[in-house]
């Protein structure tokens, strides 16, 4: 009985302590602190390391390695560490052959049969990019997957593509979306 | 001592307190419709006293809950421990923990918003309700030295000062919601400075939605030197900085929502808004952010039902706005160290009820046998 009472009293003391700490006075009403100066938004955006080639700008996703020698027609290509996935940006005049034809070509690359245009357009998704709405597709084959986005203006289309084994592509979906969203056409073509 | 405890632990005391709590909950809930959630919560629940018609004081939420705590606590103290009463004691402990959790939430939880423009970085939360008067010394090239006077000091007659400042401030007028009215004739008084020369602050009734209120302050500065001493006025989020030059330094004055700086920063990479077809009504929106904490950094997507939790903070996608062709996300930021208490206390109360039931079963079956 006595041990029981001691336990009860110990529990009471713990509860009282907790209650007191709950109602303890808060911090003082005057605070003095130092904060790093806020950079202007324009400067912060510059820190994103916008890259540009041939009048097209993009921001490379973190962790992706830019290839020194991109493939034929590719403006830039990236290797993704620890996966076999590769990403690239290709720019073609006009609509670059059209959305449906390109999607069917990509379907072929992952071992899927061609699909009707209406079926393809149903699978189109949109994300908000710097150049406006960007249409993108997720094409999943038996072993390989492709994520592809189309950034368009009146005269040209940039195709942003990520291809590789399913797992690596899914892991990099967010980075791919960030890359596709960052693509835009410079008003004055960049000579770099 | 024991008689006092016996008095405090009386069951009828708890009975009347619970009735009082129910009345308060009903009145406070109805009042929300007329005065808004924030004011109703402040007047009825987050207060020790509620004034009826500014004349009759009745106990507020804090008082009633504190008395319930005392009642249960006293009951626990005088109740002799026995196996028969183990269930009741556990239930009392659970209820007390629940009240302690409520106290911790009331005292320490914070709610605010972090606003980030697309491509920009932010590392502070702005409180939804509390305002502060910040005096910023931007002299150093790498940092701003900020002296912030909190909401408890934003009242007429308060004297504000700190060792970091070569001057003092006395609040002449403070209004929770006010509007700027241009003066017909600018003041020529040499003791009036800046924005207040051509404008005055008109006090407006507060909006029920506190986020719509714009605070304003008229204040008297002393000790800054003959040129700088005098009256100044500030308006929340005013586009032009008001400055004071004293002791060879120029200080920026700012009336703003109270800021809490985070131990990490967030950059908004992309804000995505999906609308219902043919309308501007958002269907869903999400923010892709990069969180940087020292050398660590990673991308994360915060969407409407998918918050980000990090270092005790929870960030919810709350809102957004578009301005000058660019978008900004508004993330609600919440900290609550008492959030775990309701779960723990509910489990304890359930265990207490089960123990009580198990202990009572032999007595009940015995009584049944006697009845038979």
Short mmCIF file of N, CA, C and O in Angstrom, two decimals, chain B residues 194-322:
data_model
loop_
_atom_site.label_atom_id
_atom_site.label_comp_id
_atom_site.label_asym_id
_atom_site.label_seq_id
_atom_site.Cartn_x
_atom_site.Cartn_y
_atom_site.Cartn_z
N UNK B 194 9.01 62.12 -42.15
CA UNK B 194 8.69 61.07 -43.13
C UNK B 194 7.25 61.06 -43.59
O UNK B 194 6.60 62.08 -43.79
N UNK B 195 6.76 59.85 -43.69
CA UNK B 195 5.44 59.55 -44.23
C UNK B 195 4.31 60.27 -43.48
O UNK B 195 3.29 60.65 -44.05
N UNK B 196 4.52 60.51 -42.16
CA UNK B 196 3.48 61.11 -41.33
C UNK B 196 3.24 62.58 -41.67
O UNK B 196 2.19 63.14 -41.35
N UNK B 197 4.21 63.22 -42.35
CA UNK B 197 4.04 64.63 -42.72
C UNK B 197 2.86 64.82 -43.66
O UNK B 197 2.10 65.77 -43.54
N UNK B 198 2.72 63.89 -44.62
CA UNK B 198 1.68 64.05 -45.64
C UNK B 198 0.49 63.12 -45.44
O UNK B 198 -0.48 63.20 -46.18
N UNK B 199 0.61 62.19 -44.49
CA UNK B 199 -0.47 61.20 -44.31
C UNK B 199 -0.81 61.03 -42.84
O UNK B 199 0.04 61.24 -41.97
N UNK B 200 -2.05 60.61 -42.60
CA UNK B 200 -2.45 60.27 -41.23
C UNK B 200 -3.01 58.84 -41.26
O UNK B 200 -3.32 58.31 -42.33
N UNK B 201 -3.13 58.26 -40.08
CA UNK B 201 -3.68 56.90 -40.00
C UNK B 201 -5.10 56.97 -39.45
O UNK B 201 -5.33 57.54 -38.39
N UNK B 202 -6.03 56.39 -40.21
CA UNK B 202 -7.42 56.38 -39.77
C UNK B 202 -7.73 55.00 -39.20
O UNK B 202 -7.47 53.98 -39.85
N UNK B 203 -8.27 54.99 -37.98
CA UNK B 203 -8.57 53.71 -37.32
C UNK B 203 -9.83 53.11 -37.93
O UNK B 203 -10.84 53.79 -38.08
N UNK B 204 -9.77 51.84 -38.29
CA UNK B 204 -10.93 51.15 -38.86
C UNK B 204 -11.34 50.01 -37.93
O UNK B 204 -10.49 49.47 -37.22
N UNK B 205 -12.63 49.63 -37.96
CA UNK B 205 -13.01 48.46 -37.15
C UNK B 205 -12.28 47.22 -37.69
O UNK B 205 -12.10 47.10 -38.90
N UNK B 206 -11.85 46.32 -36.82
CA UNK B 206 -11.11 45.15 -37.32
C UNK B 206 -11.99 44.21 -38.15
O UNK B 206 -13.17 44.06 -37.87
N UNK B 207 -11.39 43.61 -39.17
CA UNK B 207 -12.09 42.60 -39.96
C UNK B 207 -12.13 41.31 -39.15
O UNK B 207 -11.17 41.00 -38.43
N UNK B 208 -13.22 40.52 -39.28
CA UNK B 208 -13.23 39.22 -38.58
C UNK B 208 -12.08 38.33 -39.04
O UNK B 208 -11.53 37.55 -38.28
N UNK B 209 -11.69 38.46 -40.33
CA UNK B 209 -10.56 37.67 -40.83
C UNK B 209 -9.30 38.48 -40.54
O UNK B 209 -9.03 39.48 -41.22
N UNK B 210 -8.53 38.07 -39.56
CA UNK B 210 -7.41 38.88 -39.08
C UNK B 210 -6.37 39.17 -40.15
O UNK B 210 -5.69 40.19 -40.12
N UNK B 211 -6.24 38.26 -41.13
CA UNK B 211 -5.21 38.46 -42.16
C UNK B 211 -5.51 39.69 -43.03
O UNK B 211 -4.62 40.19 -43.71
N UNK B 212 -6.76 40.18 -43.00
CA UNK B 212 -7.09 41.37 -43.80
C UNK B 212 -6.73 42.66 -43.07
O UNK B 212 -6.74 43.73 -43.66
N UNK B 213 -6.48 42.58 -41.77
CA UNK B 213 -6.20 43.79 -41.00
C UNK B 213 -4.78 44.31 -41.31
O UNK B 213 -3.86 43.53 -41.49
N UNK B 214 -4.66 45.63 -41.36
CA UNK B 214 -3.35 46.25 -41.58
C UNK B 214 -3.07 47.15 -40.38
O UNK B 214 -3.78 48.14 -40.17
N UNK B 215 -2.04 46.81 -39.63
CA UNK B 215 -1.75 47.56 -38.41
C UNK B 215 -1.02 48.86 -38.73
O UNK B 215 -0.42 49.00 -39.81
N UNK B 216 -1.10 49.79 -37.81
CA UNK B 216 -0.40 51.07 -37.97
C UNK B 216 0.05 51.58 -36.62
O UNK B 216 -0.52 51.22 -35.58
N UNK B 217 1.08 52.39 -36.61
CA UNK B 217 1.59 52.91 -35.34
C UNK B 217 2.09 54.35 -35.52
O UNK B 217 2.67 54.68 -36.56
N UNK B 218 1.79 55.19 -34.53
CA UNK B 218 2.39 56.54 -34.48
C UNK B 218 3.27 56.55 -33.25
O UNK B 218 2.84 56.10 -32.17
N UNK B 219 4.51 56.99 -33.41
CA UNK B 219 5.44 56.88 -32.29
C UNK B 219 6.35 58.10 -32.17
O UNK B 219 6.53 58.83 -33.14
N UNK B 220 6.90 58.25 -30.98
CA UNK B 220 7.77 59.38 -30.67
C UNK B 220 9.18 58.83 -30.45
O UNK B 220 9.37 57.94 -29.62
N UNK B 221 10.14 59.34 -31.20
CA UNK B 221 11.52 58.88 -31.05
C UNK B 221 12.30 59.92 -30.25
O UNK B 221 12.17 61.12 -30.49
N UNK B 222 13.08 59.46 -29.28
CA UNK B 222 13.89 60.36 -28.47
C UNK B 222 15.32 59.81 -28.35
O UNK B 222 15.53 58.60 -28.39
N UNK B 223 16.28 60.72 -28.25
CA UNK B 223 17.68 60.31 -28.05
C UNK B 223 18.44 60.09 -29.35
O UNK B 223 19.60 59.68 -29.33
N UNK B 224 17.81 60.37 -30.48
CA UNK B 224 18.47 60.13 -31.77
C UNK B 224 19.19 61.39 -32.26
O UNK B 224 19.85 61.35 -33.29
N UNK B 225 19.02 62.49 -31.53
CA UNK B 225 19.63 63.75 -31.97
C UNK B 225 18.53 64.73 -32.39
O UNK B 225 17.41 64.32 -32.69
N UNK B 226 18.91 66.00 -32.41
CA UNK B 226 17.91 67.05 -32.66
C UNK B 226 17.19 66.87 -34.00
O UNK B 226 15.99 67.08 -34.13
N UNK B 227 17.97 66.46 -35.01
CA UNK B 227 17.40 66.33 -36.36
C UNK B 227 16.42 65.18 -36.48
O UNK B 227 15.42 65.26 -37.19
N UNK B 228 16.73 64.09 -35.79
CA UNK B 228 15.95 62.86 -36.00
C UNK B 228 14.85 62.64 -34.96
O UNK B 228 13.90 61.90 -35.19
N UNK B 229 14.95 63.27 -33.78
CA UNK B 229 13.92 63.09 -32.75
C UNK B 229 12.58 63.61 -33.26
O UNK B 229 12.53 64.58 -34.02
N UNK B 230 11.50 62.99 -32.81
CA UNK B 230 10.18 63.49 -33.18
C UNK B 230 9.22 62.35 -33.49
O UNK B 230 9.44 61.20 -33.09
N UNK B 231 8.15 62.72 -34.18
CA UNK B 231 7.07 61.75 -34.43
C UNK B 231 7.25 61.07 -35.79
O UNK B 231 7.55 61.73 -36.79
N UNK B 232 6.99 59.79 -35.79
CA UNK B 232 7.03 58.99 -37.01
C UNK B 232 5.77 58.13 -37.04
O UNK B 232 5.18 57.84 -36.00
N UNK B 233 5.38 57.73 -38.22
CA UNK B 233 4.26 56.79 -38.33
C UNK B 233 4.66 55.64 -39.25
O UNK B 233 5.44 55.83 -40.19
N UNK B 234 4.16 54.47 -38.94
CA UNK B 234 4.43 53.29 -39.78
C UNK B 234 3.12 52.59 -40.08
O UNK B 234 2.20 52.59 -39.25
N UNK B 235 3.07 51.98 -41.23
CA UNK B 235 1.89 51.25 -41.67
C UNK B 235 2.37 49.89 -42.14
O UNK B 235 3.42 49.80 -42.78
N UNK B 236 1.62 48.85 -41.80
CA UNK B 236 2.08 47.49 -42.13
C UNK B 236 2.26 47.33 -43.64
O UNK B 236 1.40 47.73 -44.42
N UNK B 237 3.37 46.74 -44.03
CA UNK B 237 3.70 46.47 -45.44
C UNK B 237 3.79 47.73 -46.27
O UNK B 237 3.49 47.71 -47.47
N UNK B 238 4.16 48.88 -45.68
CA UNK B 238 4.27 50.10 -46.48
C UNK B 238 5.42 49.96 -47.48
O UNK B 238 6.46 49.37 -47.18
N UNK B 239 5.22 50.46 -48.70
CA UNK B 239 6.21 50.22 -49.74
C UNK B 239 7.51 51.01 -49.58
O UNK B 239 8.53 50.63 -50.14
N UNK B 240 7.46 52.14 -48.84
CA UNK B 240 8.67 52.97 -48.70
C UNK B 240 9.19 52.84 -47.27
O UNK B 240 8.43 52.99 -46.31
N UNK B 241 10.48 52.54 -47.15
CA UNK B 241 11.08 52.39 -45.81
C UNK B 241 11.10 53.72 -45.07
O UNK B 241 11.39 54.75 -45.67
N UNK B 242 10.81 53.70 -43.77
CA UNK B 242 11.00 54.87 -42.93
C UNK B 242 12.34 54.69 -42.22
O UNK B 242 12.63 53.60 -41.70
N UNK B 243 13.14 55.72 -42.21
CA UNK B 243 14.49 55.57 -41.64
C UNK B 243 14.75 56.63 -40.56
O UNK B 243 14.12 57.70 -40.55
N UNK B 244 15.68 56.29 -39.68
CA UNK B 244 16.14 57.23 -38.66
C UNK B 244 17.67 57.21 -38.71
O UNK B 244 18.27 56.13 -38.69
N UNK B 245 18.28 58.39 -38.78
CA UNK B 245 19.75 58.44 -38.75
C UNK B 245 20.17 58.90 -37.36
O UNK B 245 19.76 59.97 -36.90
N UNK B 246 20.91 58.04 -36.70
CA UNK B 246 21.36 58.35 -35.33
C UNK B 246 22.69 57.67 -35.08
O UNK B 246 22.90 56.52 -35.52
N UNK B 247 23.58 58.36 -34.41
CA UNK B 247 24.89 57.79 -34.06
C UNK B 247 25.69 57.38 -35.29
O UNK B 247 26.41 56.38 -35.24
N UNK B 248 25.51 58.11 -36.39
CA UNK B 248 26.27 57.81 -37.61
C UNK B 248 25.73 56.63 -38.41
O UNK B 248 26.34 56.21 -39.39
N UNK B 249 24.61 56.06 -37.98
CA UNK B 249 24.04 54.92 -38.71
C UNK B 249 22.61 55.25 -39.14
O UNK B 249 21.92 56.03 -38.46
N UNK B 250 22.18 54.64 -40.23
CA UNK B 250 20.79 54.80 -40.66
C UNK B 250 20.03 53.51 -40.36
O UNK B 250 20.43 52.43 -40.81
N UNK B 251 18.98 53.63 -39.57
CA UNK B 251 18.18 52.47 -39.18
C UNK B 251 16.88 52.46 -39.98
O UNK B 251 16.29 53.52 -40.23
N UNK B 252 16.44 51.26 -40.37
CA UNK B 252 15.17 51.12 -41.08
C UNK B 252 14.11 50.68 -40.07
O UNK B 252 14.34 49.75 -39.27
N UNK B 253 12.95 51.35 -40.11
CA UNK B 253 11.85 50.98 -39.21
C UNK B 253 10.82 50.20 -40.02
O UNK B 253 10.49 50.59 -41.14
N UNK B 254 10.32 49.14 -39.44
CA UNK B 254 9.34 48.34 -40.18
C UNK B 254 8.31 47.76 -39.22
O UNK B 254 8.66 47.15 -38.21
N UNK B 255 7.03 47.98 -39.54
CA UNK B 255 5.95 47.34 -38.78
C UNK B 255 5.51 46.16 -39.63
O UNK B 255 5.05 46.34 -40.75
N UNK B 256 5.68 44.96 -39.11
CA UNK B 256 5.43 43.78 -39.94
C UNK B 256 4.91 42.63 -39.09
O UNK B 256 4.89 42.70 -37.87
N UNK B 257 4.50 41.57 -39.77
CA UNK B 257 4.08 40.36 -39.04
C UNK B 257 5.32 39.75 -38.38
O UNK B 257 6.38 39.74 -39.00
N UNK B 258 5.14 39.31 -37.14
CA UNK B 258 6.30 38.84 -36.37
C UNK B 258 6.99 37.67 -37.09
O UNK B 258 6.34 36.73 -37.53
N UNK B 259 8.30 37.80 -37.20
CA UNK B 259 9.06 36.79 -37.94
C UNK B 259 9.75 35.80 -37.01
O UNK B 259 10.26 36.17 -35.97
N UNK B 260 9.75 34.53 -37.44
CA UNK B 260 10.53 33.50 -36.76
C UNK B 260 11.48 32.93 -37.80
O UNK B 260 11.03 32.44 -38.84
N UNK B 261 12.77 33.06 -37.55
CA UNK B 261 13.74 32.56 -38.52
C UNK B 261 13.96 31.07 -38.35
O UNK B 261 13.99 30.56 -37.22
N UNK B 262 14.05 30.38 -39.48
CA UNK B 262 14.20 28.93 -39.49
C UNK B 262 15.69 28.56 -39.50
O UNK B 262 16.50 29.32 -40.04
N UNK B 263 16.03 27.39 -38.99
CA UNK B 263 17.44 26.97 -39.04
C UNK B 263 17.81 26.40 -40.42
O UNK B 263 18.83 25.73 -40.56
N UNK B 264 16.97 26.59 -41.42
CA UNK B 264 17.23 26.12 -42.78
C UNK B 264 16.49 27.06 -43.74
O UNK B 264 15.76 27.95 -43.29
N UNK B 265 16.73 26.87 -45.04
CA UNK B 265 16.05 27.76 -46.00
C UNK B 265 15.35 26.93 -47.07
O UNK B 265 15.66 25.74 -47.26
N UNK B 266 14.41 27.57 -47.75
CA UNK B 266 13.68 26.88 -48.81
C UNK B 266 13.65 27.74 -50.06
O UNK B 266 13.36 28.95 -49.99
N UNK B 267 13.94 27.12 -51.20
CA UNK B 267 13.88 27.82 -52.49
C UNK B 267 12.72 27.24 -53.29
O UNK B 267 12.59 26.02 -53.37
N UNK B 268 11.89 28.11 -53.83
CA UNK B 268 10.79 27.63 -54.67
C UNK B 268 11.30 27.47 -56.09
O UNK B 268 11.62 28.45 -56.77
N UNK B 269 11.40 26.22 -56.54
CA UNK B 269 11.89 25.94 -57.89
C UNK B 269 10.75 26.15 -58.89
O UNK B 269 10.90 26.77 -59.93
N UNK B 270 9.58 25.62 -58.53
CA UNK B 270 8.46 25.69 -59.46
C UNK B 270 7.15 25.62 -58.70
O UNK B 270 7.02 24.85 -57.75
N UNK B 271 6.21 26.44 -59.10
CA UNK B 271 4.87 26.38 -58.52
C UNK B 271 3.93 25.90 -59.61
O UNK B 271 3.90 26.46 -60.71
N UNK B 272 3.19 24.85 -59.33
CA UNK B 272 2.32 24.27 -60.35
C UNK B 272 0.86 24.42 -59.92
O UNK B 272 0.48 23.99 -58.82
N UNK B 273 0.08 25.03 -60.79
CA UNK B 273 -1.35 25.22 -60.48
C UNK B 273 -2.18 24.53 -61.55
O UNK B 273 -2.00 24.80 -62.73
N UNK B 274 -3.04 23.62 -61.14
CA UNK B 274 -3.97 22.97 -62.07
C UNK B 274 -5.34 23.58 -61.84
O UNK B 274 -5.78 23.69 -60.69
N UNK B 275 -6.00 24.00 -62.94
CA UNK B 275 -7.33 24.62 -62.78
C UNK B 275 -8.39 23.71 -63.35
O UNK B 275 -8.12 22.85 -64.20
N UNK B 276 -9.63 23.90 -62.88
CA UNK B 276 -10.76 23.17 -63.46
C UNK B 276 -10.94 23.65 -64.89
O UNK B 276 -10.82 24.86 -65.15
N UNK B 277 -11.21 22.74 -65.85
CA UNK B 277 -11.27 23.14 -67.26
C UNK B 277 -12.22 24.32 -67.48
O UNK B 277 -13.33 24.34 -66.94
N UNK B 278 -11.76 25.31 -68.23
CA UNK B 278 -12.60 26.45 -68.60
C UNK B 278 -12.80 27.46 -67.49
O UNK B 278 -13.61 28.37 -67.62
N UNK B 279 -12.12 27.30 -66.36
CA UNK B 279 -12.28 28.26 -65.26
C UNK B 279 -10.90 28.66 -64.73
O UNK B 279 -9.89 28.09 -65.13
N UNK B 280 -10.93 29.63 -63.82
CA UNK B 280 -9.69 30.01 -63.14
C UNK B 280 -9.62 29.37 -61.75
O UNK B 280 -8.73 29.65 -60.96
N UNK B 281 -10.63 28.53 -61.44
CA UNK B 281 -10.69 27.94 -60.11
C UNK B 281 -9.63 26.84 -59.98
O UNK B 281 -9.62 25.89 -60.76
N UNK B 282 -8.72 26.98 -58.99
CA UNK B 282 -7.67 25.96 -58.88
C UNK B 282 -8.24 24.61 -58.47
O UNK B 282 -9.10 24.53 -57.60
N UNK B 283 -7.75 23.56 -59.14
CA UNK B 283 -8.14 22.19 -58.79
C UNK B 283 -7.13 21.65 -57.78
O UNK B 283 -7.46 21.01 -56.81
N UNK B 284 -5.90 21.93 -58.07
CA UNK B 284 -4.85 21.54 -57.12
C UNK B 284 -3.64 22.41 -57.39
O UNK B 284 -3.47 22.93 -58.48
N UNK B 285 -2.82 22.59 -56.38
CA UNK B 285 -1.57 23.29 -56.62
C UNK B 285 -0.46 22.70 -55.76
O UNK B 285 -0.71 22.12 -54.71
N UNK B 286 0.74 22.81 -56.25
CA UNK B 286 1.87 22.21 -55.53
C UNK B 286 3.12 23.07 -55.73
O UNK B 286 3.23 23.80 -56.70
N UNK B 287 4.03 22.96 -54.76
CA UNK B 287 5.26 23.73 -54.81
C UNK B 287 6.43 22.77 -54.80
O UNK B 287 6.52 21.91 -53.92
N UNK B 288 7.30 22.94 -55.78
CA UNK B 288 8.52 22.14 -55.78
C UNK B 288 9.59 23.00 -55.14
O UNK B 288 9.89 24.10 -55.60
N UNK B 289 10.14 22.52 -54.05
CA UNK B 289 11.11 23.34 -53.31
C UNK B 289 12.44 22.60 -53.13
O UNK B 289 12.49 21.38 -53.22
N UNK B 290 13.47 23.39 -52.92
CA UNK B 290 14.75 22.81 -52.50
C UNK B 290 14.97 23.26 -51.07
O UNK B 290 14.94 24.47 -50.79
N UNK B 291 15.12 22.30 -50.16
CA UNK B 291 15.37 22.64 -48.75
C UNK B 291 16.87 22.55 -48.51
O UNK B 291 17.50 21.54 -48.87
N UNK B 292 17.44 23.60 -47.95
CA UNK B 292 18.89 23.60 -47.69
C UNK B 292 19.12 23.75 -46.19
O UNK B 292 18.63 24.70 -45.57
N UNK B 293 19.86 22.80 -45.63
CA UNK B 293 20.19 22.86 -44.21
C UNK B 293 21.69 22.59 -44.10
O UNK B 293 22.12 21.44 -44.15
N UNK B 294 22.47 23.62 -44.02
CA UNK B 294 23.92 23.46 -44.03
C UNK B 294 24.36 22.87 -45.35
O UNK B 294 24.01 23.36 -46.42
N UNK B 295 25.08 21.76 -45.26
CA UNK B 295 25.60 21.12 -46.48
C UNK B 295 24.54 20.22 -47.13
O UNK B 295 24.72 19.76 -48.25
N UNK B 296 23.47 19.97 -46.38
CA UNK B 296 22.45 19.03 -46.90
C UNK B 296 21.44 19.82 -47.72
O UNK B 296 21.02 20.91 -47.33
N UNK B 297 21.01 19.25 -48.85
CA UNK B 297 19.92 19.87 -49.59
C UNK B 297 19.20 18.82 -50.41
O UNK B 297 19.79 17.84 -50.84
N UNK B 298 17.91 18.99 -50.54
CA UNK B 298 17.15 18.05 -51.37
C UNK B 298 15.88 18.72 -51.87
O UNK B 298 15.42 19.70 -51.33
N UNK B 299 15.34 18.10 -52.94
CA UNK B 299 14.10 18.60 -53.53
C UNK B 299 12.92 17.93 -52.87
O UNK B 299 13.01 16.77 -52.46
N UNK B 300 11.82 18.64 -52.79
CA UNK B 300 10.62 18.05 -52.24
C UNK B 300 9.41 18.73 -52.87
O UNK B 300 9.51 19.90 -53.26
N UNK B 301 8.32 18.00 -52.97
CA UNK B 301 7.11 18.62 -53.51
C UNK B 301 6.08 18.69 -52.40
O UNK B 301 5.77 17.69 -51.76
N UNK B 302 5.58 19.91 -52.16
CA UNK B 302 4.55 20.11 -51.14
C UNK B 302 3.25 20.35 -51.89
O UNK B 302 3.17 21.29 -52.69
N UNK B 303 2.28 19.49 -51.68
CA UNK B 303 1.00 19.70 -52.37
C UNK B 303 -0.11 19.73 -51.33
O UNK B 303 0.16 19.62 -50.13
N UNK B 304 -1.35 19.85 -51.80
CA UNK B 304 -2.45 20.16 -50.88
C UNK B 304 -2.62 19.11 -49.78
O UNK B 304 -2.95 19.44 -48.67
N UNK B 305 -2.44 17.84 -50.08
CA UNK B 305 -2.59 16.83 -49.03
C UNK B 305 -1.27 16.16 -48.68
O UNK B 305 -1.26 15.07 -48.13
N UNK B 306 -0.20 16.80 -49.04
CA UNK B 306 1.11 16.17 -48.81
C UNK B 306 2.08 17.21 -48.24
O UNK B 306 2.83 17.84 -48.96
N UNK B 307 2.02 17.41 -46.89
CA UNK B 307 2.90 18.42 -46.29
C UNK B 307 4.34 17.94 -46.17
O UNK B 307 4.61 16.74 -46.33
N UNK B 308 5.21 18.87 -45.87
CA UNK B 308 6.62 18.53 -45.63
C UNK B 308 6.86 18.70 -44.13
O UNK B 308 6.52 19.74 -43.56
N UNK B 309 7.46 17.69 -43.50
CA UNK B 309 7.78 17.78 -42.07
C UNK B 309 9.28 17.78 -41.91
O UNK B 309 9.96 16.90 -42.45
N UNK B 310 9.79 18.78 -41.19
CA UNK B 310 11.23 18.84 -40.99
C UNK B 310 11.54 19.62 -39.72
O UNK B 310 11.01 20.73 -39.52
N UNK B 311 12.36 19.05 -38.86
CA UNK B 311 12.84 19.68 -37.62
C UNK B 311 11.71 20.28 -36.78
O UNK B 311 11.81 21.43 -36.32
N UNK B 312 10.62 19.57 -36.63
CA UNK B 312 9.51 20.03 -35.80
C UNK B 312 8.54 20.96 -36.50
O UNK B 312 7.50 21.32 -35.95
N UNK B 313 8.86 21.37 -37.73
CA UNK B 313 7.97 22.24 -38.49
C UNK B 313 7.19 21.39 -39.50
O UNK B 313 7.74 20.44 -40.07
N UNK B 314 5.95 21.74 -39.70
CA UNK B 314 5.15 21.11 -40.75
C UNK B 314 4.72 22.20 -41.72
O UNK B 314 4.17 23.23 -41.31
N UNK B 315 5.00 21.99 -43.01
CA UNK B 315 4.66 22.98 -44.03
C UNK B 315 3.54 22.43 -44.91
O UNK B 315 3.70 21.38 -45.54
N UNK B 316 2.42 23.14 -44.94
CA UNK B 316 1.29 22.74 -45.76
C UNK B 316 1.16 23.71 -46.94
O UNK B 316 1.38 24.92 -46.77
N UNK B 317 0.74 23.19 -48.09
CA UNK B 317 0.43 24.10 -49.21
C UNK B 317 -0.85 24.82 -48.85
O UNK B 317 -1.90 24.21 -48.67
N UNK B 318 -0.77 26.13 -48.70
CA UNK B 318 -1.92 26.88 -48.19
C UNK B 318 -2.56 27.73 -49.27
O UNK B 318 -3.77 27.74 -49.45
N UNK B 319 -1.75 28.47 -50.00
CA UNK B 319 -2.31 29.41 -50.97
C UNK B 319 -1.22 29.81 -51.95
O UNK B 319 -0.10 29.28 -51.92
N UNK B 320 -1.53 30.75 -52.80
CA UNK B 320 -0.54 31.27 -53.76
C UNK B 320 -1.03 32.63 -54.23
O UNK B 320 -2.18 32.99 -54.02
N UNK B 321 -0.15 33.40 -54.83
CA UNK B 321 -0.62 34.60 -55.53
C UNK B 321 0.26 34.91 -56.71
O UNK B 321 1.42 34.46 -56.78
N UNK B 322 -0.32 35.63 -57.65
CA UNK B 322 0.40 35.99 -58.87
C UNK B 322 0.55 37.49 -58.91
O UNK B 322 -0.40 38.21 -58.62
#
